[in-house]
Coordinates of C-alpha atoms in Angstrom, one line a residue:
M28 CA 26.1 45.6 -156.3
E29 CA 29.6 45.9 -154.9
E30 CA 31.4 42.3 -155.4
K31 CA 32.5 41.0 -151.9
K32 CA 35.9 40.2 -151.3
F33 CA 37.3 37.6 -149.0
D34 CA 37.7 38.3 -145.4
I35 CA 38.6 36.5 -142.2
N36 CA 35.1 35.4 -141.6
T37 CA 35.3 33.4 -145.4
V38 CA 38.7 32.0 -144.5
I39 CA 37.0 30.4 -141.5
G40 CA 34.2 29.1 -143.6
F41 CA 36.9 27.1 -145.9
V42 CA 39.0 26.0 -143.0
L43 CA 35.9 24.1 -141.7
I44 CA 35.3 22.5 -145.1
F45 CA 39.1 20.9 -145.1
A46 CA 38.6 20.5 -141.3
V47 CA 35.5 17.9 -142.2
M48 CA 37.1 16.6 -144.7
I49 CA 40.3 15.3 -142.7
A50 CA 38.3 14.4 -140.0
M51 CA 36.4 11.9 -142.3
F52 CA 38.7 10.7 -144.1
Y53 CA 40.5 10.0 -140.8
F54 CA 37.7 8.1 -140.1
N55 CA 36.5 6.5 -143.2
Q56 CA 35.1 2.9 -141.9
P57 CA 31.4 3.2 -143.8
T58 CA 28.3 1.2 -142.3
P59 CA 25.7 0.5 -143.8
E60 CA 22.3 2.3 -143.6
E61 CA 19.3 3.5 -146.0
I62 CA 18.6 7.3 -146.6
E63 CA 16.2 9.1 -148.5
A64 CA 17.4 12.0 -150.5
E65 CA 15.0 15.2 -150.0
K66 CA 13.8 15.9 -153.7
A67 CA 13.0 19.8 -154.7
K68 CA 10.4 20.9 -156.6
Q69 CA 9.8 23.6 -158.5
E70 CA 6.6 25.3 -160.5
Q71 CA 7.1 27.6 -163.6
V72 CA 3.7 28.7 -164.7
A73 CA 3.8 29.6 -168.7
A74 CA 4.0 33.2 -170.0
E75 CA 0.4 33.3 -171.5
A76 CA -1.6 32.5 -168.5
K77 CA 0.5 34.7 -166.2
T78 CA -0.4 37.9 -168.6
N79 CA -3.8 36.6 -168.8
Q80 CA -4.4 36.2 -165.0
V81 CA -2.6 39.7 -164.5
E82 CA -5.0 41.2 -167.0
K83 CA -8.0 39.8 -164.8
I84 CA -7.1 41.7 -161.9
E85 CA -5.4 44.9 -163.1
E86 CA -5.5 48.2 -160.9
Q87 CA -8.1 50.3 -161.7
K88 CA -6.9 53.4 -161.2
P89 CA -9.1 56.4 -160.0
A90 CA -9.5 58.7 -163.2
V91 CA -7.2 62.0 -162.5
I92 CA -9.0 65.9 -162.3
D93 CA -7.4 68.6 -162.8
L94 CA -8.9 70.7 -160.4
Q95 CA -7.9 73.8 -162.0
D96 CA -9.6 73.1 -165.1
S97 CA -13.7 74.4 -163.8
T98 CA -14.8 72.5 -166.5
A99 CA -13.2 69.1 -165.3
V100 CA -14.4 69.9 -162.0
A101 CA -17.6 70.7 -163.2
N102 CA -18.0 67.4 -165.0
Y103 CA -16.4 65.4 -161.9
K104 CA -19.7 67.3 -159.7
S105 CA -21.7 66.0 -162.8
A106 CA -20.5 62.4 -162.8
V107 CA -20.7 61.7 -159.0
G108 CA -24.2 63.6 -158.2
A109 CA -25.2 64.3 -155.1
F110 CA -21.6 63.9 -154.0
G111 CA -20.9 67.0 -155.7
F112 CA -21.5 68.9 -152.4
T113 CA -18.1 67.9 -151.0
K114 CA -15.2 70.1 -151.8
T115 CA -12.6 68.8 -154.2
S116 CA -9.2 69.3 -153.0
E117 CA -6.1 67.0 -153.3
G118 CA -3.3 66.5 -150.7
T119 CA -3.0 63.8 -148.1
T120 CA -3.0 63.8 -144.3
K121 CA -0.3 62.1 -142.8
L122 CA -0.6 59.2 -139.7
E123 CA 2.4 58.2 -137.8
N124 CA 3.2 56.4 -134.3
E125 CA 6.7 55.2 -133.2
V126 CA 6.7 52.5 -135.7
L127 CA 4.1 53.2 -138.6
Y128 CA 3.9 56.1 -141.5
L129 CA 0.8 56.2 -143.0
E130 CA -0.2 58.9 -145.7
I131 CA -3.8 59.2 -146.7
S132 CA -5.5 60.8 -149.4
N133 CA -8.3 63.3 -150.0
K134 CA -8.8 61.6 -153.2
G135 CA -10.5 58.3 -152.6
G136 CA -10.0 58.4 -148.6
Q137 CA -7.6 55.4 -149.2
I138 CA -4.1 54.6 -147.6
V139 CA -1.4 55.7 -150.4
E140 CA 1.8 55.3 -148.5
A141 CA 2.4 52.7 -146.0
K142 CA 6.0 52.5 -144.3
M143 CA 7.6 50.7 -141.5
K144 CA 9.7 53.2 -139.3
D145 CA 11.8 50.1 -138.1
F146 CA 13.2 48.3 -140.9
V147 CA 14.7 48.4 -144.3
T148 CA 14.8 46.2 -147.1
Y149 CA 17.7 44.3 -148.5
D150 CA 19.4 47.1 -150.1
S151 CA 18.7 49.6 -147.2
I152 CA 15.7 51.4 -148.8
P153 CA 12.7 51.8 -145.4
V154 CA 9.9 48.8 -145.9
H155 CA 7.1 49.9 -147.7
L156 CA 3.7 47.6 -148.1
I157 CA 2.1 50.6 -150.0
K158 CA 3.7 53.0 -151.9
D159 CA 3.3 54.9 -155.7
G160 CA 0.0 53.0 -156.4
N161 CA 0.2 50.0 -156.0
A162 CA -2.4 49.6 -153.5
N163 CA -6.2 50.2 -154.4
F164 CA -8.8 50.3 -151.5
A165 CA -12.5 51.3 -152.6
I166 CA -16.5 50.8 -152.2
S167 CA -18.6 50.5 -154.9
F168 CA -22.3 51.1 -154.9
S169 CA -25.7 52.2 -156.6
T170 CA -27.3 55.4 -156.1
N171 CA -31.0 56.2 -156.4
D172 CA -30.4 57.8 -159.8
N173 CA -29.0 55.8 -161.5
R174 CA -25.4 56.1 -160.7
V175 CA -22.9 53.7 -159.8
L176 CA -19.8 55.5 -158.0
S177 CA -16.7 53.8 -156.4
T178 CA -15.2 55.5 -153.3
A179 CA -12.0 55.7 -155.1
D180 CA -13.2 58.5 -157.4
L181 CA -14.7 60.3 -154.9
F182 CA -13.2 63.3 -153.0
F183 CA -13.4 63.3 -149.3
E184 CA -13.0 66.3 -146.9
P185 CA -10.5 65.4 -143.9
I186 CA -10.0 66.5 -140.1
L187 CA -7.5 65.4 -138.0
S188 CA -7.9 65.5 -134.3
S189 CA -7.0 63.6 -131.5
S190 CA -8.3 61.5 -128.0
G191 CA -5.4 61.2 -125.1
D192 CA -2.9 59.8 -127.2
N193 CA -4.4 58.2 -130.2
Q194 CA -4.7 60.3 -133.6
I195 CA -8.1 60.2 -135.6
L196 CA -8.8 61.2 -139.0
S197 CA -12.3 61.4 -139.9
L198 CA -12.9 62.1 -143.9
K199 CA -16.5 62.9 -145.3
A200 CA -17.8 62.1 -148.8
K201 CA -20.8 64.7 -148.6
V202 CA -24.0 64.9 -150.0
S203 CA -24.5 67.7 -147.4
D204 CA -23.2 68.7 -144.3
N205 CA -25.6 66.3 -142.3
Q206 CA -25.7 63.2 -144.8
Y207 CA -21.8 61.8 -145.7
L208 CA -19.7 58.6 -146.2
E209 CA -17.0 58.5 -143.5
Y210 CA -14.2 56.9 -143.5
R211 CA -12.4 56.9 -139.9
Y212 CA -8.6 56.0 -138.8
E213 CA -7.4 56.1 -135.6
M214 CA -3.9 55.3 -134.6
K215 CA -2.8 54.7 -131.4
P216 CA 1.0 54.8 -129.8
K217 CA 3.6 51.9 -130.6
D218 CA 0.9 49.9 -132.5
Y219 CA 0.8 48.5 -136.0
L220 CA -3.2 47.9 -135.7
V221 CA -5.3 51.0 -136.9
D222 CA -9.0 51.1 -136.3
F223 CA -11.1 51.8 -139.8
T224 CA -14.6 52.7 -139.2
V225 CA -16.6 53.2 -142.7
R226 CA -20.3 54.3 -142.0
S227 CA -23.0 56.3 -143.5
Q228 CA -25.1 59.0 -142.5
G229 CA -28.3 60.4 -144.2
L230 CA -27.7 58.2 -146.9
N231 CA -30.4 56.1 -147.0
R232 CA -32.4 57.6 -149.6
V233 CA -29.5 58.3 -151.7
L234 CA -28.3 54.6 -151.5
N235 CA -30.1 51.9 -153.8
S236 CA -30.4 49.0 -151.4
S237 CA -31.8 46.7 -154.5
K238 CA -28.0 47.0 -155.8
P239 CA -24.6 45.6 -154.7
L240 CA -22.5 47.3 -152.5
N241 CA -19.0 45.4 -152.9
L242 CA -15.4 46.4 -151.2
E243 CA -12.9 46.0 -153.2
W244 CA -9.4 45.7 -152.0
K245 CA -6.3 45.2 -154.2
L246 CA -2.3 44.9 -153.4
K247 CA 0.4 44.4 -154.9
G248 CA 3.4 43.1 -152.9
I249 CA 6.5 45.1 -153.3
R250 CA 9.8 43.2 -153.2
H251 CA 11.6 43.6 -150.0
N252 CA 14.5 40.8 -150.1
K253 CA 17.7 39.8 -151.8
S254 CA 16.2 36.6 -153.4
V255 CA 12.7 37.5 -155.4
Q256 CA 12.0 34.1 -156.1
Y257 CA 12.5 33.3 -152.6
E258 CA 10.4 36.1 -151.1
S259 CA 7.6 35.0 -153.7
R260 CA 7.5 31.5 -152.0
Y261 CA 6.7 32.6 -148.8
T262 CA 4.5 35.5 -150.0
E263 CA 0.9 34.3 -149.7
M264 CA -2.8 35.1 -149.1
M265 CA -3.8 33.8 -146.0
Y266 CA -7.3 34.2 -144.5
N267 CA -9.4 33.4 -141.1
Y268 CA -12.6 31.8 -142.0
E269 CA -15.8 30.1 -140.4
D270 CA -14.8 30.5 -136.8
G271 CA -11.3 30.1 -136.9
K272 CA -10.3 27.9 -139.9
I273 CA -6.7 29.3 -141.5
D274 CA -6.3 28.3 -145.2
Y275 CA -4.2 29.9 -148.1
L276 CA -3.9 30.7 -152.2
S277 CA -1.4 29.2 -153.5
A278 CA 2.1 30.6 -153.5
N279 CA 3.0 28.7 -156.1
S280 CA 1.1 29.3 -159.0
D281 CA -2.5 31.7 -159.8
D282 CA -5.3 30.4 -157.4
E283 CA -8.3 31.6 -156.4
E284 CA -11.5 31.2 -154.1
T285 CA -14.5 32.3 -152.7
E286 CA -14.9 31.6 -148.9
E287 CA -17.9 32.3 -146.6
D288 CA -17.9 33.7 -143.1
V289 CA -14.3 35.2 -143.4
Q290 CA -13.2 37.7 -140.2
W291 CA -9.5 38.6 -141.9
L292 CA -7.7 38.2 -145.6
S293 CA -4.1 38.7 -144.8
F294 CA -1.9 40.0 -147.9
K295 CA 1.6 38.5 -146.4
Q296 CA 4.4 39.3 -148.4
H297 CA 7.1 36.8 -146.3
F298 CA 8.1 39.3 -143.6
F299 CA 5.8 42.1 -143.6
T300 CA 1.9 41.9 -144.0
S301 CA -1.2 44.3 -145.1
I302 CA -4.4 42.5 -142.8
L303 CA -8.0 44.0 -143.1
A304 CA -10.2 42.5 -140.2
T305 CA -13.5 42.4 -139.0
K306 CA -15.5 42.8 -136.1
K307 CA -19.0 41.3 -137.6
N308 CA -17.0 38.5 -140.3
F309 CA -17.7 39.2 -144.2
K310 CA -20.5 36.8 -145.2
T311 CA -18.4 35.8 -148.7
A312 CA -15.3 37.4 -150.1
E313 CA -14.2 36.5 -153.6
I314 CA -9.9 36.5 -153.6
S315 CA -7.4 35.7 -155.8
S316 CA -3.9 35.6 -156.1
V317 CA -1.6 36.0 -159.1
N318 CA 2.4 35.3 -159.1
L319 CA 4.3 37.7 -160.4
V320 CA 7.8 36.2 -160.5
E321 CA 8.7 33.9 -163.4
E322 CA 12.1 33.8 -162.9
E323 CA 15.4 34.9 -160.6
S324 CA 15.8 38.8 -161.3
K325 CA 17.3 41.8 -160.1
E326 CA 14.4 44.1 -162.1
V327 CA 11.4 42.7 -161.0
K328 CA 9.8 45.2 -158.3
F329 CA 6.7 43.2 -157.2
T330 CA 6.1 39.2 -155.8
K331 CA 2.3 38.7 -156.0
D332 CA -0.9 40.4 -157.2
F333 CA -3.2 40.1 -154.7
S334 CA -7.2 40.9 -154.9
A335 CA -10.2 40.3 -152.7
T336 CA -13.8 41.6 -153.5
I337 CA -16.4 41.5 -150.7
P338 CA -20.2 42.1 -150.7
L339 CA -21.4 44.6 -148.0
A340 CA -25.0 45.0 -146.8
L341 CA -26.5 47.9 -145.7
E342 CA -28.1 48.4 -142.3
G343 CA -31.4 50.1 -142.3
G344 CA -30.6 52.1 -145.5
E345 CA -26.9 52.9 -144.3
I346 CA -23.2 51.5 -144.2
S347 CA -22.0 50.4 -141.1
E348 CA -18.5 48.5 -141.0
S349 CA -16.3 48.5 -138.1
L350 CA -12.9 46.9 -139.4
D351 CA -8.9 47.2 -138.8
W352 CA -5.9 47.4 -140.9
Y353 CA -3.0 45.8 -140.0
Y354 CA 0.4 47.0 -141.7
G355 CA 3.5 45.4 -140.2
P356 CA 5.9 42.6 -139.8
T357 CA 5.0 38.9 -139.3
D358 CA 6.6 38.6 -135.9
V359 CA 5.1 36.2 -133.5
K360 CA 5.7 38.3 -130.7
V361 CA 3.7 41.4 -132.4
L362 CA 0.9 39.3 -133.8
S363 CA 0.1 37.3 -130.9
Q364 CA -0.6 40.7 -128.8
Y365 CA -3.9 40.7 -131.0
D366 CA -5.8 38.1 -129.0
E367 CA -9.0 39.4 -130.9
Y368 CA -7.8 37.9 -134.3
Q369 CA -5.4 35.8 -133.6
L370 CA -3.2 37.1 -135.7
E371 CA -0.3 35.1 -135.4
D372 CA -2.0 32.6 -137.3
T373 CA -0.8 34.5 -140.6
I374 CA 2.5 32.9 -139.7
Y375 CA 2.9 29.8 -141.7
F376 CA 4.4 27.6 -139.5
G377 CA 3.4 24.1 -141.4
W378 CA 1.0 21.9 -141.1
G379 CA -0.2 19.5 -138.9
I380 CA 2.0 17.8 -136.7
F381 CA 4.6 19.8 -138.1
G382 CA 3.4 23.4 -137.5
W383 CA 2.7 22.1 -133.5
I384 CA 6.1 21.5 -132.9
N385 CA 7.5 24.2 -134.8
R386 CA 5.2 27.1 -133.3
Y387 CA 5.4 26.0 -129.9
V388 CA 8.8 24.4 -129.2
F389 CA 11.1 25.9 -132.1
T390 CA 9.8 28.9 -132.3
P391 CA 9.7 29.8 -128.5
F392 CA 12.9 27.6 -127.9
Y393 CA 15.1 29.9 -130.2
T394 CA 13.5 33.4 -128.8
F395 CA 14.8 32.1 -125.8
L396 CA 18.1 31.4 -126.8
S397 CA 18.9 34.5 -129.0
S398 CA 17.4 36.6 -126.1
F399 CA 21.1 35.9 -124.5
L400 CA 23.0 34.9 -127.3
P401 CA 24.6 35.8 -131.2
Y402 CA 21.7 34.5 -133.5
G403 CA 24.0 32.2 -135.4
I404 CA 25.3 30.7 -132.2
A405 CA 22.1 30.5 -131.0
I406 CA 21.5 28.5 -134.0
I407 CA 24.2 26.4 -133.5
I408 CA 22.9 25.7 -130.0
M409 CA 19.7 24.4 -130.3
T410 CA 21.0 22.1 -133.2
I411 CA 23.4 20.6 -130.7
I412 CA 20.3 20.3 -128.5
V413 CA 17.8 18.9 -131.2
R414 CA 20.8 16.5 -132.4
L415 CA 21.7 15.2 -128.6
A416 CA 17.8 14.7 -128.0
L417 CA 17.5 12.5 -130.9
S418 CA 20.3 10.2 -130.0
P419 CA 19.0 7.6 -128.3
V420 CA 17.0 7.3 -132.1
T421 CA 20.6 7.6 -134.0
Y422 CA 21.8 4.5 -131.9
K423 CA 19.2 2.4 -132.8
S424 CA 19.3 3.0 -136.4
Y425 CA 22.8 2.4 -136.3
L426 CA 22.6 -0.8 -133.9
S427 CA 20.3 -2.0 -137.0
Q428 CA 22.6 -1.4 -139.2
A429 CA 25.3 -3.0 -137.9
K430 CA 23.6 -6.1 -136.8
M431 CA 22.4 -6.3 -141.1
K432 CA 26.5 -5.8 -141.7
V433 CA 27.2 -8.6 -139.1
L434 CA 24.5 -10.9 -141.1
K435 CA 25.7 -9.7 -144.7
P436 CA 28.1 -12.8 -145.1
E437 CA 24.8 -15.6 -144.3
I438 CA 22.6 -13.3 -146.7
T439 CA 25.4 -13.7 -149.6
E440 CA 25.5 -17.4 -148.7
I441 CA 21.7 -17.2 -149.2
N442 CA 21.7 -15.1 -152.2
E443 CA 24.0 -17.5 -154.1
K444 CA 22.8 -20.6 -152.9
Y445 CA 19.2 -19.5 -154.4
K446 CA 19.8 -17.3 -156.9
D447 CA 17.6 -18.8 -159.6
N448 CA 14.7 -19.4 -157.3
A449 CA 13.7 -15.7 -155.8
M450 CA 10.7 -17.0 -153.7
K451 CA 12.8 -19.5 -152.0
K452 CA 15.5 -17.1 -151.5
Q453 CA 13.3 -14.2 -150.0
Q454 CA 11.7 -17.2 -147.8
E455 CA 15.3 -18.3 -146.6
T456 CA 15.9 -14.5 -145.7
M457 CA 13.1 -13.7 -143.7
K458 CA 13.7 -17.2 -141.7
L459 CA 17.3 -15.8 -140.6
Y460 CA 16.1 -12.6 -140.1
G461 CA 13.6 -14.0 -137.7
K462 CA 16.0 -16.3 -136.1
A463 CA 18.8 -13.7 -135.1
G464 CA 16.1 -11.4 -134.1
V465 CA 16.6 -8.4 -136.8
S466 CA 14.1 -6.5 -138.8
P467 CA 15.3 -4.7 -141.6
M468 CA 12.7 -1.9 -141.0
S469 CA 14.1 -1.4 -137.8
G470 CA 16.7 1.0 -139.4
C471 CA 13.7 3.0 -140.9
V472 CA 11.6 3.5 -138.2
P473 CA 13.7 5.6 -136.4
A474 CA 14.4 7.4 -139.3
L475 CA 10.9 8.0 -139.8
L476 CA 10.4 9.0 -136.3
Q477 CA 13.1 12.0 -137.0
L478 CA 10.8 13.6 -140.0
P479 CA 8.5 15.4 -138.3
I480 CA 11.5 17.5 -136.4
F481 CA 12.9 17.8 -139.3
Y482 CA 10.5 19.2 -141.4
S483 CA 9.8 21.5 -138.6
L484 CA 13.1 22.9 -138.5
F485 CA 13.1 23.2 -142.3
M486 CA 9.6 25.3 -142.4
F487 CA 10.9 27.5 -139.2
F488 CA 14.0 28.7 -140.6
P489 CA 12.5 30.6 -143.7
T490 CA 9.5 32.0 -141.5
S491 CA 11.4 33.0 -138.6
F492 CA 11.3 36.8 -137.7
A493 CA 14.0 36.5 -135.8
L494 CA 16.7 35.9 -138.2
R495 CA 15.6 38.7 -140.4
Q496 CA 18.7 40.8 -141.5
K497 CA 20.9 39.3 -138.4
S498 CA 24.8 38.3 -139.4
F499 CA 26.5 35.3 -138.5
L500 CA 30.4 35.3 -139.4
W501 CA 30.2 36.0 -143.7
A502 CA 26.5 35.9 -143.8
E503 CA 24.8 39.4 -143.8
D504 CA 21.2 38.2 -143.3
L505 CA 20.6 34.7 -141.8
S506 CA 16.9 34.7 -143.2
S507 CA 18.7 35.3 -147.0
Y508 CA 21.8 33.6 -148.7
D509 CA 25.0 34.2 -147.9
T510 CA 27.5 35.4 -150.9
I511 CA 31.4 35.2 -151.0
F512 CA 31.4 35.5 -154.3
N513 CA 29.2 37.3 -157.4
L514 CA 29.5 35.3 -160.6
P515 CA 29.2 37.1 -164.0
F516 CA 26.9 34.9 -165.1
T517 CA 23.3 33.0 -164.1
I518 CA 23.6 29.0 -164.0
P519 CA 20.8 27.7 -164.3
F520 CA 18.3 26.4 -160.8
Y521 CA 22.1 27.7 -159.3
G522 CA 22.1 31.8 -159.3
D523 CA 24.5 34.3 -160.4
H524 CA 26.3 34.1 -156.9
V525 CA 28.2 31.5 -154.6
S526 CA 26.8 30.9 -151.1
L527 CA 29.3 29.1 -148.4
F528 CA 27.3 27.9 -146.2
P529 CA 25.0 25.5 -148.4
I530 CA 29.0 24.2 -149.7
L531 CA 29.5 23.2 -146.0
A532 CA 26.5 21.9 -145.5
S533 CA 26.9 19.5 -148.7
V534 CA 30.2 18.5 -148.1
A535 CA 28.9 17.1 -144.3
I536 CA 25.9 15.8 -146.1
F537 CA 28.4 13.6 -148.4
F538 CA 30.9 12.5 -145.7
Y539 CA 27.5 11.0 -143.7
M540 CA 26.4 9.7 -146.8
M541 CA 29.3 8.2 -147.1
M542 CA 29.2 6.7 -143.6
T543 CA 25.9 5.5 -143.8
T544 CA 26.2 3.5 -147.4
G545 CA 29.5 3.4 -148.5
Q546 CA 30.8 -0.2 -149.9
S547 CA 28.1 -2.5 -148.2
M548 CA 25.3 -0.4 -150.2
Q549 CA 27.1 -1.3 -153.0
M550 CA 27.0 -5.2 -152.1
Q551 CA 23.2 -5.2 -151.0
Q552 CA 22.3 -3.6 -154.4
Q553 CA 19.6 -5.3 -155.8
P554 CA 18.5 -5.7 -159.4
G555 CA 15.7 -3.4 -160.8
M556 CA 16.5 -1.2 -157.1
P557 CA 17.7 2.6 -157.0
N558 CA 21.7 2.9 -157.5
M559 CA 22.1 3.7 -154.2
K560 CA 26.4 5.1 -154.9
F561 CA 24.3 7.4 -157.6
I562 CA 22.4 8.5 -155.0
M563 CA 24.8 9.3 -152.5
Y564 CA 26.4 11.6 -154.6
L565 CA 23.3 13.0 -156.0
S566 CA 21.9 14.3 -152.5
P567 CA 24.8 16.4 -151.7
L568 CA 24.6 17.8 -155.1
M569 CA 21.0 18.7 -154.7
M570 CA 21.7 20.4 -151.6
L571 CA 24.3 22.6 -152.8
F572 CA 21.8 23.7 -155.5
F573 CA 18.7 23.7 -154.0
F574 CA 19.9 25.9 -151.0
N575 CA 22.0 28.4 -153.2
N576 CA 19.4 30.6 -152.8
Y577 CA 17.9 29.8 -149.8
A578 CA 18.1 31.1 -146.5
S579 CA 22.1 30.8 -144.8
G580 CA 20.5 30.3 -141.1
L581 CA 18.8 26.7 -142.5
S582 CA 21.9 25.8 -144.5
L583 CA 24.0 26.7 -141.1
Y584 CA 21.6 23.8 -139.3
Y585 CA 22.1 21.1 -142.3
F586 CA 26.2 21.8 -141.8
V587 CA 25.6 21.7 -137.6
S588 CA 23.3 19.1 -137.5
N589 CA 25.2 16.4 -140.2
L590 CA 28.4 16.8 -138.4
I591 CA 27.1 16.5 -134.7
T592 CA 25.4 13.6 -136.4
I593 CA 28.6 12.4 -138.1
G594 CA 30.7 12.6 -134.5
I595 CA 27.5 10.9 -132.6
M596 CA 28.1 7.4 -135.1
L597 CA 31.6 7.5 -134.2
V598 CA 31.4 7.7 -130.9
I599 CA 29.1 4.9 -131.5
K600 CA 30.9 3.1 -133.4
N601 CA 34.3 3.3 -131.8
Y602 CA 33.2 3.1 -128.1
I603 CA 29.6 1.5 -127.6
L604 CA 29.0 -1.1 -129.8
D605 CA 31.2 -3.6 -131.1
D606 CA 31.3 -6.0 -134.4
K607 CA 31.7 -9.4 -132.1
K608 CA 29.5 -8.5 -129.6
I609 CA 26.7 -7.6 -131.8
H610 CA 27.6 -11.3 -133.3
A611 CA 27.5 -13.1 -130.5
Q612 CA 24.3 -11.5 -129.3
I613 CA 22.8 -12.8 -132.9
Q614 CA 23.9 -16.1 -132.3
E615 CA 22.7 -16.4 -128.8
N616 CA 19.1 -15.1 -130.6
K617 CA 19.6 -17.7 -133.4
K618 CA 19.6 -20.3 -130.3
K619 CA 16.0 -19.4 -128.9
P620 CA 13.2 -20.9 -129.9
K621 CA 11.1 -18.0 -131.9
K622 CA 7.1 -17.8 -131.9
E623 CA 5.9 -16.1 -134.8
N624 CA 3.4 -13.3 -134.7
K625 CA 0.1 -13.2 -136.2
F626 CA 1.8 -11.1 -139.5
Q627 CA 4.8 -13.6 -140.0
K628 CA 2.9 -16.4 -139.9
K629 CA 0.5 -14.8 -142.8
M630 CA 3.5 -13.6 -144.4
R631 CA 5.0 -17.0 -144.1
E632 CA 1.8 -18.7 -145.5
M633 CA 1.4 -16.7 -148.6
M634 CA 5.1 -17.0 -149.6
E635 CA 4.4 -20.8 -149.5
Q636 CA 1.4 -20.8 -150.9
A637 CA 2.8 -19.0 -154.1
E638 CA 5.8 -21.2 -154.1
A639 CA 3.3 -24.4 -154.3
Q640 CA 1.6 -22.6 -157.0
K641 CA 4.6 -22.0 -159.2
K642 CA 5.7 -25.8 -159.2
A643 CA 2.1 -26.8 -160.0
G644 CA 2.4 -24.3 -162.5
K645 CA 5.6 -25.9 -164.3
R646 CA 3.9 -29.4 -164.0

């Protein structure tokens, strides 16, 4: 990859860093607030375990037959028995519309190439979901003459026709002219969904209904993104089962399950997916996923190894399955068109309320903004609106901090007075809080209320197809990391490049934490508690390392969000709240008679009882 040079957009980024620094040093009057640092988790799977798992689901490629060798052809016909009636002819048939290109092989009747026409990978190669033998689809069955066959080994005779604007490909593995197993593909214009029917005619005396009939589908996810680790993190098998339940196999480790009443299976590859859906739910499905990515590497070509084995049932001695293939983007606008299957559920928006907010608030809101604004500007506008909407929560949190700051001298006095009596110190501190009308938890509650918003947005940016390959300033792709400099070596947990947006976000977080922790945090440090000054420096550093390989759109959001929060807090501090007024209000609160609630009364009684027991023990 060619090393990038600094340009005007990069200069803009560094100017923003220095602008933040200058502004923060000017307004550097920190006030207290406790913040939890977000921790990154990474999982690694041992190499030996990985090799063993991969071997379990290694693809069984059909045997190659030299059709020019009469002996080889004779041996093939002998092996397949009655299906030797089919003409043995190599070759493929093409099906394509405005958005999708498929090639279906005569050998096995399966799709051997699936290409997206409108999309390219990070290195400008057309996006393929199937290519060069990375996928295998077959039905294994037994015959009444004691043969066990797989459709992957059978030759099919193709006939291409049309019905209106629809293209229809019929492939038949024949026992006779009127007895056959048929794969039928029907492609519609401008559609990623392809109708797929598997049926047999006149084979009720050929197929052994007492033996298993299994559909087997395997696929290795082809790498499409610049960071293979980042892509693998969002590459996973998802499935719909038991009348609409959605679940998935682990994206971080090897996993397998057996599920019942399955409607569709999705081998999801971050921004693209391969889906097999059925109109009459599969009774059971054995599914597995093996992670093929152990570390960041430019040489890794595949992300996951997916496998599904689905038992099928004969109907009147015949095969009859009405299915659909979907090869296309994980774009909510595209997937929402398929109401019959609810395919938009293949996009993981997050769990519980987080997923609901992401799916029904942020996704449509950002779609609206990006319909008339540049994609990077749309992120900034959305961030501004979100932060302004949360400003009352920020105000409550800051007000709580201001009150705690005003009470600090009295807290210090209590600590000194009862430094040898922890129980009494706690009692007096709680009594002071009660008289002043201050709750130490009041600053934490507003922060907790913001967590659903923050987590939802954290899930939004990695899953938003709208950001894929959209540029902003120096970032070429908002769905991938931005690069201002390529390193000649790799730094563990950081990578082989320098991304500017995470640097900006880390600087903003650092100054935000200086404002909300600062010296007062040091003063409040209690023995046995985490060193908050250490956390203040650690959090931006973690941000810098954790997000260097993440989507630049996410780092842009955190940068803008923290800048806006800093601005809001400065406005509150300098123009809305006044320490003298807060102090006067607290003094007035102290004069008012306070009535204990049940919880406060219970806590006081417990503490008094503990104190009494402690004194009795000393006697």
